[in-house]
Amino acid sequence: MSSASGRRPGALLAVSIAALSLAGVGAPAAAQVLPDPYSGSAVADTVLRAELRYRLLGASGEDAELAAFYGRRGHVPVWFDAGPKPAAEALLARLRDAADDGLDPASYAPEQLAAALDQANSGDPAAVADAELALTRTLVRFALDLRQGRGEAGPAFVDPQLPETAPSARRLLAALGEGEAPDVAALTRMNPIYDGFRRALAAHRAAGGAPADEALILANLERARALPPEFGDRFILVDTAARQLWLYEDGEVRTAMKVAVGKPSLPTPIMTGLIRHAIFNPYWNVPEDLVRTTVARNVLDQGLGYLQTEEMVVYSGYEADAVELDPATLDWEAIYRGDLQVRVRQKPGPRNMMGKVKLMLPNPLGIYLHDTPNKAVFGEEARYVSSGCVRLEDALALSGLLFGDRAPAAAAGGEIERQVELDQPIPVYITYFTAMPAAGGLARREDIYGRDAPLLAALGHGAADTAIVAQGGR
């Protein structure tokens, strides 16, 4: 018997003979001949299961999930039946192409895996068990690497009520056990954005492209990797580098519009949320930094009439029992210097900076999508002007698509704030792609937030590649 597992052949033989005895085979051990595991006999099946069980006894760490998985299925193999299933070769092929995923194929030792399959073809139950576990371990490791973004590519926030998108060994193993054979394509399936970058990377390498344009593809491939394999039937995608929003329904773009996003000093984060409700005719609580730098400065320059014109009210704080303050009694110089903090709230109306509606995706970062009275910004190319939130070119049109007839009804009567719940929360994926595959090449976008360099460094690219990418690939 093979000793590929590293244990004494006699120990494996003892387990196999014991399994045969449990199966009711009563011949003396000295006369016992181990059956071909591919023969399909009950005895052969019992021997192979015993080999798997033995290898997983006392498993800990990563193998604890493996032991639980095989224990739940009675140690029935998933990769072998009457010989290796085609899925085994499908996994080998996928691993050999791992470079197209920005991963190192050597990390998954495909040739060693192929050698283990060759040994398993001998019919030795120990070799079959070794190959079975090697295939499963490698698939889990590869699928986890495939779906985990490195560096800053991952989101700063993911709504906990979203279907779990972060990969785990447990979920992968559960999916592995579904059906009669592993579906390698499904287990390693990625989202359409990722697939586009993967094809672009393969084409770039086939054409002998420069290592630095490649670094840019890899950086954005990593960002796409952090997105879930499936977005859902209805979702919103915001690309802050493109300053663009798309609403998708059933795989088709229902509408698209320009957006304005965070200024470089207050960048819009990469995140995934759920729009749960909208607030029509909203009040606007002016951010504390703007109270100091904008409101106080304008009061000092223009007088208290500025507050009346902008329909702003000053409160003692953000507590529920905060009281309205007389702005004439306040030291606006102290507010401007930051020595005195007050809350300033703008009333609903045509001058309100939130416009007619806020689309709320609750999150600790305070980010949401909203209307704006300043429509001129959408005629500009560089729309990095907000304090982090996403301003919409046509918020009412988008609200109408999401809320139907309730949107215009709620927006009527422009001075009354109304909250409208969404029947089915809608995922919002806020992304940042500094390049995107396009016909004839790669469409580049300015890395206004300076995120490419640290991401490339996290991926192991040297300073030279990083500098070239930062200079526009020249």
Short mmCIF file of N, CA, C and O in Angstrom, two decimals, residues 347-474:
data_model
loop_
_atom_site.label_atom_id
_atom_site.label_comp_id
_atom_site.label_asym_id
_atom_site.label_seq_id
_atom_site.Cartn_x
_atom_site.Cartn_y
_atom_site.Cartn_z
N LYS A 347 -33.59 74.35 6.44
CA LYS A 347 -34.97 73.92 6.25
C LYS A 347 -35.17 73.33 4.84
O LYS A 347 -34.41 73.66 3.91
N PRO A 348 -36.19 72.50 4.67
CA PRO A 348 -36.54 72.03 3.32
C PRO A 348 -36.90 73.22 2.43
O PRO A 348 -37.42 74.23 2.90
N GLY A 349 -36.62 73.09 1.16
CA GLY A 349 -36.95 74.17 0.23
C GLY A 349 -35.99 74.20 -0.94
O GLY A 349 -35.06 73.38 -1.03
N PRO A 350 -36.17 75.14 -1.85
CA PRO A 350 -35.37 75.17 -3.08
C PRO A 350 -33.89 75.42 -2.87
O PRO A 350 -33.08 75.10 -3.73
N ARG A 351 -33.50 75.99 -1.71
CA ARG A 351 -32.08 76.26 -1.46
C ARG A 351 -31.41 75.15 -0.66
O ARG A 351 -30.20 75.18 -0.47
N ASN A 352 -32.18 74.17 -0.22
CA ASN A 352 -31.63 73.11 0.62
C ASN A 352 -30.59 72.31 -0.14
O ASN A 352 -30.82 71.88 -1.27
N MET A 353 -29.43 72.08 0.47
CA MET A 353 -28.33 71.41 -0.21
C MET A 353 -28.60 69.94 -0.49
O MET A 353 -27.89 69.32 -1.28
N MET A 354 -29.60 69.37 0.15
CA MET A 354 -29.99 67.99 -0.14
C MET A 354 -30.98 67.91 -1.30
O MET A 354 -31.35 66.81 -1.73
N GLY A 355 -31.44 69.07 -1.76
CA GLY A 355 -32.41 69.07 -2.84
C GLY A 355 -33.75 68.54 -2.38
O GLY A 355 -34.20 68.79 -1.26
N LYS A 356 -34.40 67.74 -3.24
CA LYS A 356 -35.75 67.25 -2.95
C LYS A 356 -35.78 65.91 -2.25
O LYS A 356 -36.81 65.52 -1.69
N VAL A 357 -34.66 65.17 -2.28
CA VAL A 357 -34.73 63.82 -1.73
C VAL A 357 -33.35 63.30 -1.34
O VAL A 357 -32.34 63.62 -1.98
N LYS A 358 -33.33 62.50 -0.26
CA LYS A 358 -32.15 61.74 0.14
C LYS A 358 -32.51 60.25 0.07
O LYS A 358 -33.55 59.85 0.58
N LEU A 359 -31.67 59.46 -0.57
CA LEU A 359 -31.84 58.01 -0.62
C LEU A 359 -30.92 57.43 0.44
O LEU A 359 -29.70 57.49 0.32
N MET A 360 -31.51 56.85 1.47
CA MET A 360 -30.77 56.47 2.67
C MET A 360 -30.35 55.01 2.65
O MET A 360 -31.18 54.10 2.48
N LEU A 361 -29.04 54.78 2.79
CA LEU A 361 -28.50 53.45 2.96
C LEU A 361 -27.76 53.45 4.30
O LEU A 361 -26.57 53.76 4.35
N PRO A 362 -28.43 53.14 5.40
CA PRO A 362 -27.86 53.33 6.73
C PRO A 362 -26.48 52.71 6.87
O PRO A 362 -26.26 51.55 6.54
N ASN A 363 -25.54 53.52 7.38
CA ASN A 363 -24.16 53.07 7.55
C ASN A 363 -23.47 54.00 8.52
O ASN A 363 -23.85 55.17 8.66
N PRO A 364 -22.44 53.52 9.21
CA PRO A 364 -21.75 54.35 10.20
C PRO A 364 -20.87 55.44 9.58
O PRO A 364 -20.35 56.29 10.30
N LEU A 365 -20.71 55.42 8.26
CA LEU A 365 -19.86 56.41 7.60
C LEU A 365 -20.62 57.68 7.24
O LEU A 365 -20.02 58.67 6.80
N GLY A 366 -21.95 57.65 7.38
CA GLY A 366 -22.75 58.83 7.06
C GLY A 366 -22.87 59.11 5.58
O GLY A 366 -23.06 60.26 5.18
N ILE A 367 -22.77 58.09 4.75
CA ILE A 367 -22.82 58.25 3.29
C ILE A 367 -24.22 57.91 2.78
O ILE A 367 -24.81 56.91 3.18
N TYR A 368 -24.73 58.75 1.88
CA TYR A 368 -26.01 58.47 1.23
C TYR A 368 -26.02 59.15 -0.14
O TYR A 368 -25.08 59.87 -0.50
N LEU A 369 -27.06 58.88 -0.91
CA LEU A 369 -27.24 59.48 -2.23
C LEU A 369 -28.29 60.57 -2.10
O LEU A 369 -29.30 60.39 -1.39
N HIS A 370 -28.08 61.71 -2.77
CA HIS A 370 -29.06 62.79 -2.60
C HIS A 370 -29.09 63.72 -3.80
O HIS A 370 -28.17 63.79 -4.62
N ASP A 371 -30.17 64.48 -3.85
CA ASP A 371 -30.39 65.52 -4.85
C ASP A 371 -29.51 66.72 -4.53
O ASP A 371 -28.85 66.76 -3.47
N THR A 372 -29.47 67.69 -5.40
CA THR A 372 -28.74 68.93 -5.13
C THR A 372 -29.37 70.07 -5.92
O THR A 372 -29.83 69.86 -7.05
N PRO A 373 -29.42 71.27 -5.36
CA PRO A 373 -29.92 72.41 -6.14
C PRO A 373 -28.90 72.92 -7.13
O PRO A 373 -29.24 73.67 -8.05
N ASN A 374 -27.64 72.53 -6.97
CA ASN A 374 -26.57 73.01 -7.83
C ASN A 374 -26.40 72.07 -9.03
O ASN A 374 -25.52 71.21 -9.06
N LYS A 375 -27.25 72.22 -10.03
CA LYS A 375 -27.20 71.35 -11.20
C LYS A 375 -26.04 71.69 -12.14
O LYS A 375 -25.66 70.88 -12.98
N ALA A 376 -25.46 72.88 -11.97
CA ALA A 376 -24.37 73.29 -12.86
C ALA A 376 -23.16 72.37 -12.73
O ALA A 376 -22.39 72.21 -13.69
N VAL A 377 -23.01 71.73 -11.56
CA VAL A 377 -21.84 70.88 -11.35
C VAL A 377 -21.81 69.71 -12.33
O VAL A 377 -20.74 69.21 -12.68
N PHE A 378 -22.97 69.30 -12.82
CA PHE A 378 -23.01 68.15 -13.71
C PHE A 378 -22.60 68.49 -15.14
O PHE A 378 -22.45 67.61 -15.98
N GLY A 379 -22.39 69.77 -15.40
CA GLY A 379 -21.82 70.18 -16.67
C GLY A 379 -20.31 70.19 -16.64
O GLY A 379 -19.66 70.43 -17.68
N GLU A 380 -19.73 69.91 -15.48
CA GLU A 380 -18.28 69.90 -15.34
C GLU A 380 -17.76 68.47 -15.45
O GLU A 380 -18.47 67.50 -15.17
N GLU A 381 -16.51 68.33 -15.85
CA GLU A 381 -15.90 67.01 -15.99
C GLU A 381 -15.47 66.47 -14.63
O GLU A 381 -15.74 65.32 -14.29
N ALA A 382 -14.77 67.30 -13.85
CA ALA A 382 -14.29 66.87 -12.52
C ALA A 382 -15.35 67.23 -11.50
O ALA A 382 -15.49 68.40 -11.12
N ARG A 383 -16.06 66.23 -11.04
CA ARG A 383 -17.17 66.47 -10.12
C ARG A 383 -16.83 65.92 -8.72
O ARG A 383 -17.58 65.16 -8.12
N TYR A 384 -15.67 66.32 -8.22
CA TYR A 384 -15.22 65.92 -6.88
C TYR A 384 -15.43 67.10 -5.95
O TYR A 384 -14.52 67.88 -5.69
N VAL A 385 -16.65 67.26 -5.47
CA VAL A 385 -17.00 68.50 -4.76
C VAL A 385 -17.71 68.26 -3.43
O VAL A 385 -17.87 69.20 -2.66
N SER A 386 -18.16 67.03 -3.15
CA SER A 386 -18.97 66.81 -1.96
C SER A 386 -18.10 66.50 -0.75
O SER A 386 -16.88 66.41 -0.84
N SER A 387 -18.76 66.34 0.39
CA SER A 387 -18.06 65.95 1.62
C SER A 387 -18.04 64.43 1.80
O SER A 387 -17.81 63.95 2.91
N GLY A 388 -18.28 63.71 0.72
CA GLY A 388 -18.23 62.24 0.75
C GLY A 388 -19.49 61.59 0.22
O GLY A 388 -19.44 60.47 -0.30
N CYS A 389 -20.63 62.27 0.36
CA CYS A 389 -21.88 61.70 -0.16
C CYS A 389 -21.93 61.80 -1.68
O CYS A 389 -21.12 62.49 -2.30
N VAL A 390 -22.91 61.12 -2.27
CA VAL A 390 -23.05 61.05 -3.72
C VAL A 390 -24.22 61.93 -4.15
O VAL A 390 -25.36 61.67 -3.78
N ARG A 391 -23.93 62.97 -4.92
CA ARG A 391 -24.97 63.87 -5.44
C ARG A 391 -25.44 63.36 -6.80
O ARG A 391 -24.62 63.01 -7.65
N LEU A 392 -26.75 63.36 -7.00
CA LEU A 392 -27.35 62.76 -8.18
C LEU A 392 -27.77 63.81 -9.19
O LEU A 392 -28.38 64.83 -8.83
N GLU A 393 -27.51 63.52 -10.45
CA GLU A 393 -27.91 64.42 -11.54
C GLU A 393 -29.42 64.54 -11.62
O GLU A 393 -29.96 65.62 -11.85
N ASP A 394 -30.14 63.44 -11.46
CA ASP A 394 -31.60 63.45 -11.54
C ASP A 394 -32.16 62.54 -10.44
O ASP A 394 -32.60 61.42 -10.69
N ALA A 395 -32.13 63.06 -9.22
CA ALA A 395 -32.55 62.26 -8.07
C ALA A 395 -34.03 61.92 -8.11
O ALA A 395 -34.43 60.83 -7.71
N LEU A 396 -34.86 62.82 -8.62
CA LEU A 396 -36.29 62.55 -8.67
C LEU A 396 -36.62 61.45 -9.67
O LEU A 396 -37.50 60.61 -9.43
N ALA A 397 -35.90 61.43 -10.80
CA ALA A 397 -36.13 60.36 -11.78
C ALA A 397 -35.74 59.01 -11.19
O ALA A 397 -36.47 58.01 -11.34
N LEU A 398 -34.60 58.96 -10.51
CA LEU A 398 -34.17 57.71 -9.88
C LEU A 398 -35.16 57.30 -8.79
O LEU A 398 -35.52 56.11 -8.69
N SER A 399 -35.61 58.26 -8.00
CA SER A 399 -36.58 57.95 -6.95
C SER A 399 -37.87 57.41 -7.53
O SER A 399 -38.49 56.50 -6.96
N GLY A 400 -38.28 57.95 -8.67
CA GLY A 400 -39.50 57.45 -9.31
C GLY A 400 -39.36 56.01 -9.74
O GLY A 400 -40.31 55.22 -9.61
N LEU A 401 -38.18 55.63 -10.23
CA LEU A 401 -37.96 54.24 -10.63
C LEU A 401 -37.93 53.30 -9.43
O LEU A 401 -38.34 52.14 -9.52
N LEU A 402 -37.45 53.81 -8.29
CA LEU A 402 -37.35 52.96 -7.10
C LEU A 402 -38.65 52.90 -6.31
O LEU A 402 -39.02 51.84 -5.79
N PHE A 403 -39.35 54.05 -6.21
CA PHE A 403 -40.52 54.13 -5.34
C PHE A 403 -41.85 54.23 -6.09
O PHE A 403 -42.90 54.23 -5.47
N GLY A 404 -41.78 54.33 -7.40
CA GLY A 404 -43.01 54.41 -8.18
C GLY A 404 -43.77 55.70 -7.92
O GLY A 404 -43.18 56.76 -7.70
N ASP A 405 -45.12 55.60 -7.89
CA ASP A 405 -45.96 56.78 -7.75
C ASP A 405 -45.82 57.46 -6.39
O ASP A 405 -46.24 58.61 -6.22
N ARG A 406 -45.24 56.76 -5.43
CA ARG A 406 -45.09 57.36 -4.10
C ARG A 406 -44.08 58.50 -4.09
O ARG A 406 -44.13 59.37 -3.22
N ALA A 407 -43.16 58.50 -5.06
CA ALA A 407 -42.11 59.52 -5.07
C ALA A 407 -42.66 60.92 -5.33
O ALA A 407 -42.42 61.83 -4.53
N PRO A 408 -43.39 61.16 -6.44
CA PRO A 408 -43.89 62.52 -6.66
C PRO A 408 -44.89 62.97 -5.59
O PRO A 408 -44.93 64.14 -5.23
N ALA A 409 -45.66 62.02 -5.06
CA ALA A 409 -46.62 62.39 -4.01
C ALA A 409 -45.89 62.85 -2.75
O ALA A 409 -46.30 63.83 -2.12
N ALA A 410 -44.80 62.15 -2.41
CA ALA A 410 -44.04 62.52 -1.22
C ALA A 410 -43.29 63.82 -1.41
O ALA A 410 -43.08 64.58 -0.46
N ALA A 411 -42.87 64.09 -2.65
CA ALA A 411 -42.10 65.31 -2.91
C ALA A 411 -42.97 66.55 -2.97
O ALA A 411 -42.48 67.67 -2.82
N ALA A 412 -44.28 66.37 -3.18
CA ALA A 412 -45.19 67.51 -3.23
C ALA A 412 -45.25 68.18 -1.86
O ALA A 412 -45.12 67.53 -0.82
N GLY A 413 -45.49 69.48 -1.85
CA GLY A 413 -45.51 70.20 -0.58
C GLY A 413 -44.10 70.32 -0.05
O GLY A 413 -43.73 69.69 0.93
N GLY A 414 -43.31 71.12 -0.74
CA GLY A 414 -41.87 71.12 -0.57
C GLY A 414 -41.32 71.49 0.78
O GLY A 414 -40.12 71.47 0.98
N GLU A 415 -42.15 71.86 1.78
CA GLU A 415 -41.62 72.24 3.08
C GLU A 415 -41.94 71.20 4.16
O GLU A 415 -41.66 71.44 5.34
N ILE A 416 -42.51 70.07 3.77
CA ILE A 416 -42.86 69.04 4.76
C ILE A 416 -41.99 67.82 4.51
O ILE A 416 -42.05 67.19 3.45
N GLU A 417 -41.16 67.49 5.49
CA GLU A 417 -40.27 66.34 5.36
C GLU A 417 -41.08 65.05 5.50
O GLU A 417 -41.88 64.89 6.42
N ARG A 418 -40.86 64.10 4.55
CA ARG A 418 -41.57 62.83 4.57
C ARG A 418 -40.59 61.69 4.35
O ARG A 418 -39.72 61.77 3.49
N GLN A 419 -40.76 60.62 5.11
CA GLN A 419 -39.95 59.41 4.94
C GLN A 419 -40.81 58.33 4.31
O GLN A 419 -41.93 58.07 4.76
N VAL A 420 -40.27 57.70 3.26
CA VAL A 420 -40.99 56.65 2.55
C VAL A 420 -40.12 55.40 2.53
O VAL A 420 -38.96 55.44 2.11
N GLU A 421 -40.68 54.28 3.03
CA GLU A 421 -39.94 53.03 3.08
C GLU A 421 -39.96 52.33 1.72
O GLU A 421 -40.94 52.41 0.99
N LEU A 422 -38.89 51.65 1.42
CA LEU A 422 -38.80 50.87 0.19
C LEU A 422 -39.30 49.46 0.48
O LEU A 422 -38.90 48.84 1.47
N ASP A 423 -40.18 48.95 -0.37
CA ASP A 423 -40.75 47.62 -0.14
C ASP A 423 -39.66 46.56 -0.09
O ASP A 423 -39.68 45.68 0.77
N GLN A 424 -38.71 46.66 -0.99
CA GLN A 424 -37.60 45.70 -1.06
C GLN A 424 -36.30 46.49 -1.12
O GLN A 424 -36.04 47.17 -2.11
N PRO A 425 -35.48 46.46 -0.05
CA PRO A 425 -34.21 47.21 -0.08
C PRO A 425 -33.38 46.88 -1.31
O PRO A 425 -33.36 45.74 -1.78
N ILE A 426 -32.68 47.89 -1.83
CA ILE A 426 -31.91 47.73 -3.06
C ILE A 426 -30.42 47.88 -2.76
O ILE A 426 -30.00 48.88 -2.16
N PRO A 427 -29.59 46.90 -3.17
CA PRO A 427 -28.15 47.01 -2.94
C PRO A 427 -27.55 48.17 -3.74
O PRO A 427 -27.94 48.43 -4.87
N VAL A 428 -26.60 48.85 -3.11
CA VAL A 428 -25.83 49.91 -3.75
C VAL A 428 -24.36 49.56 -3.60
O VAL A 428 -23.87 49.41 -2.47
N TYR A 429 -23.66 49.43 -4.71
CA TYR A 429 -22.23 49.13 -4.70
C TYR A 429 -21.48 50.39 -5.12
O TYR A 429 -21.55 50.81 -6.27
N ILE A 430 -20.78 51.00 -4.16
CA ILE A 430 -20.00 52.20 -4.45
C ILE A 430 -18.56 51.74 -4.68
O ILE A 430 -17.91 51.22 -3.76
N THR A 431 -18.08 51.94 -5.90
CA THR A 431 -16.78 51.40 -6.32
C THR A 431 -15.84 52.53 -6.72
O THR A 431 -16.20 53.71 -6.70
N TYR A 432 -14.63 52.13 -7.13
CA TYR A 432 -13.62 53.10 -7.56
C TYR A 432 -12.70 52.38 -8.54
O TYR A 432 -11.80 51.66 -8.15
N PHE A 433 -12.96 52.57 -9.85
CA PHE A 433 -12.15 51.93 -10.88
C PHE A 433 -11.42 53.00 -11.68
O PHE A 433 -12.04 53.83 -12.34
N THR A 434 -10.08 52.96 -11.61
CA THR A 434 -9.27 53.94 -12.33
C THR A 434 -8.99 53.51 -13.76
O THR A 434 -8.27 54.20 -14.48
N ALA A 435 -9.53 52.38 -14.14
CA ALA A 435 -9.47 51.92 -15.53
C ALA A 435 -10.63 50.98 -15.74
O ALA A 435 -11.15 50.39 -14.79
N MET A 436 -11.05 50.84 -17.00
CA MET A 436 -12.14 49.94 -17.32
C MET A 436 -11.93 49.41 -18.73
O MET A 436 -11.60 50.18 -19.64
N PRO A 437 -12.07 48.09 -18.94
CA PRO A 437 -11.93 47.56 -20.30
C PRO A 437 -12.91 48.23 -21.25
O PRO A 437 -14.07 48.47 -20.91
N ALA A 438 -12.40 48.56 -22.41
CA ALA A 438 -13.22 49.24 -23.42
C ALA A 438 -12.81 48.73 -24.79
O ALA A 438 -11.76 48.10 -24.95
N ALA A 439 -13.64 49.00 -25.77
CA ALA A 439 -13.33 48.59 -27.13
C ALA A 439 -12.00 49.22 -27.55
O ALA A 439 -11.83 50.44 -27.48
N GLY A 440 -11.06 48.39 -27.96
CA GLY A 440 -9.78 48.89 -28.42
C GLY A 440 -8.76 49.13 -27.33
O GLY A 440 -7.70 49.70 -27.59
N GLY A 441 -9.06 48.74 -26.09
CA GLY A 441 -8.06 48.93 -25.05
C GLY A 441 -8.64 49.16 -23.68
O GLY A 441 -9.68 48.60 -23.32
N LEU A 442 -7.99 50.06 -22.96
CA LEU A 442 -8.35 50.31 -21.57
C LEU A 442 -8.68 51.79 -21.41
O LEU A 442 -7.89 52.66 -21.77
N ALA A 443 -9.87 52.08 -20.90
CA ALA A 443 -10.25 53.46 -20.62
C ALA A 443 -9.71 53.86 -19.26
O ALA A 443 -10.11 53.29 -18.24
N ARG A 444 -8.79 54.81 -19.23
CA ARG A 444 -8.16 55.23 -17.97
C ARG A 444 -8.93 56.39 -17.35
O ARG A 444 -9.52 57.21 -18.06
N ARG A 445 -8.89 56.43 -16.02
CA ARG A 445 -9.49 57.54 -15.29
C ARG A 445 -8.48 58.06 -14.28
O ARG A 445 -7.65 57.30 -13.79
N GLU A 446 -8.59 59.32 -13.96
CA GLU A 446 -7.64 59.91 -13.02
C GLU A 446 -7.81 59.28 -11.64
O GLU A 446 -8.94 59.10 -11.15
N ASP A 447 -6.69 58.94 -11.03
CA ASP A 447 -6.71 58.41 -9.67
C ASP A 447 -6.73 59.59 -8.70
O ASP A 447 -5.76 59.87 -8.01
N ILE A 448 -7.88 60.23 -8.64
CA ILE A 448 -7.99 61.48 -7.88
C ILE A 448 -7.77 61.27 -6.38
O ILE A 448 -7.31 62.16 -5.68
N TYR A 449 -8.07 60.07 -5.89
CA TYR A 449 -7.92 59.79 -4.46
C TYR A 449 -6.56 59.17 -4.12
O TYR A 449 -6.30 58.87 -2.95
N GLY A 450 -5.71 58.97 -5.13
CA GLY A 450 -4.38 58.43 -4.87
C GLY A 450 -4.39 57.03 -4.28
O GLY A 450 -3.54 56.70 -3.44
N ARG A 451 -5.31 56.20 -4.72
CA ARG A 451 -5.44 54.86 -4.15
C ARG A 451 -4.65 53.78 -4.90
O ARG A 451 -4.42 52.69 -4.36
N ASP A 452 -4.24 54.06 -6.13
CA ASP A 452 -3.56 53.03 -6.91
C ASP A 452 -2.21 52.65 -6.31
O ASP A 452 -1.88 51.46 -6.21
N ALA A 453 -1.41 53.64 -5.93
CA ALA A 453 -0.04 53.37 -5.45
C ALA A 453 -0.03 52.45 -4.23
O ALA A 453 0.68 51.44 -4.22
N PRO A 454 -0.79 52.75 -3.17
CA PRO A 454 -0.76 51.84 -2.02
C PRO A 454 -1.32 50.46 -2.34
O PRO A 454 -0.85 49.46 -1.78
N LEU A 455 -2.29 50.38 -3.23
CA LEU A 455 -2.83 49.08 -3.60
C LEU A 455 -1.79 48.27 -4.36
O LEU A 455 -1.60 47.07 -4.09
N LEU A 456 -1.11 48.90 -5.31
CA LEU A 456 -0.07 48.19 -6.06
C LEU A 456 1.06 47.74 -5.15
O LEU A 456 1.62 46.65 -5.32
N ALA A 457 1.41 48.57 -4.17
CA ALA A 457 2.44 48.18 -3.22
C ALA A 457 2.00 46.95 -2.42
O ALA A 457 2.79 46.03 -2.18
N ALA A 458 0.72 46.91 -2.04
CA ALA A 458 0.19 45.76 -1.31
C ALA A 458 0.20 44.50 -2.16
O ALA A 458 0.32 43.38 -1.65
N LEU A 459 0.11 44.68 -3.48
CA LEU A 459 0.13 43.54 -4.40
C LEU A 459 1.56 43.12 -4.77
O LEU A 459 1.74 42.19 -5.55
N GLY A 460 2.55 43.84 -4.25
CA GLY A 460 3.93 43.46 -4.47
C GLY A 460 4.60 44.11 -5.65
O GLY A 460 5.70 43.71 -6.06
N HIS A 461 4.00 45.16 -6.23
CA HIS A 461 4.63 45.86 -7.36
C HIS A 461 5.65 46.86 -6.85
O HIS A 461 5.45 47.52 -5.82
N GLY A 462 6.73 46.99 -7.58
CA GLY A 462 7.80 47.88 -7.19
C GLY A 462 7.48 49.34 -7.42
O GLY A 462 6.48 49.69 -8.05
N ALA A 463 8.38 50.19 -6.92
CA ALA A 463 8.17 51.63 -7.02
C ALA A 463 8.14 52.12 -8.46
O ALA A 463 7.43 53.06 -8.79
N ALA A 464 8.90 51.45 -9.35
CA ALA A 464 8.95 51.89 -10.74
C ALA A 464 7.60 51.74 -11.41
O ALA A 464 7.09 52.67 -12.06
N ASP A 465 6.97 50.56 -11.26
CA ASP A 465 5.65 50.35 -11.85
C ASP A 465 4.63 51.32 -11.26
O ASP A 465 3.81 51.90 -11.97
N THR A 466 4.70 51.50 -9.94
CA THR A 466 3.76 52.39 -9.27
C THR A 466 3.89 53.81 -9.78
O THR A 466 2.90 54.50 -10.02
N ALA A 467 5.12 54.26 -9.97
CA ALA A 467 5.35 55.63 -10.44
C ALA A 467 4.83 55.81 -11.86
O ALA A 467 4.24 56.84 -12.19
N ILE A 468 5.04 54.82 -12.71
CA ILE A 468 4.57 54.93 -14.11
C ILE A 468 3.06 54.98 -14.14
O ILE A 468 2.48 55.78 -14.90
N VAL A 469 2.40 54.14 -13.35
CA VAL A 469 0.94 54.18 -13.30
C VAL A 469 0.46 55.53 -12.82
O VAL A 469 -0.49 56.11 -13.37
N ALA A 470 1.12 56.06 -11.80
CA ALA A 470 0.71 57.36 -11.26
C ALA A 470 0.87 58.49 -12.27
O ALA A 470 0.15 59.48 -12.24
N GLN A 471 1.81 58.32 -13.24
CA GLN A 471 2.04 59.33 -14.26
C GLN A 471 1.18 59.12 -15.50
O GLN A 471 1.36 59.78 -16.50
N GLY A 472 0.25 58.19 -15.41
CA GLY A 472 -0.64 57.96 -16.55
C GLY A 472 -0.19 56.88 -17.48
O GLY A 472 -0.66 56.79 -18.60
N GLY A 473 0.78 56.04 -17.05
CA GLY A 473 1.18 54.90 -17.85
C GLY A 473 2.22 55.22 -18.89
O GLY A 473 2.56 54.39 -19.71
N ARG A 474 2.79 56.44 -18.84
CA ARG A 474 3.78 56.80 -19.86
C ARG A 474 5.15 56.21 -19.54
O ARG A 474 5.52 56.09 -18.38
#
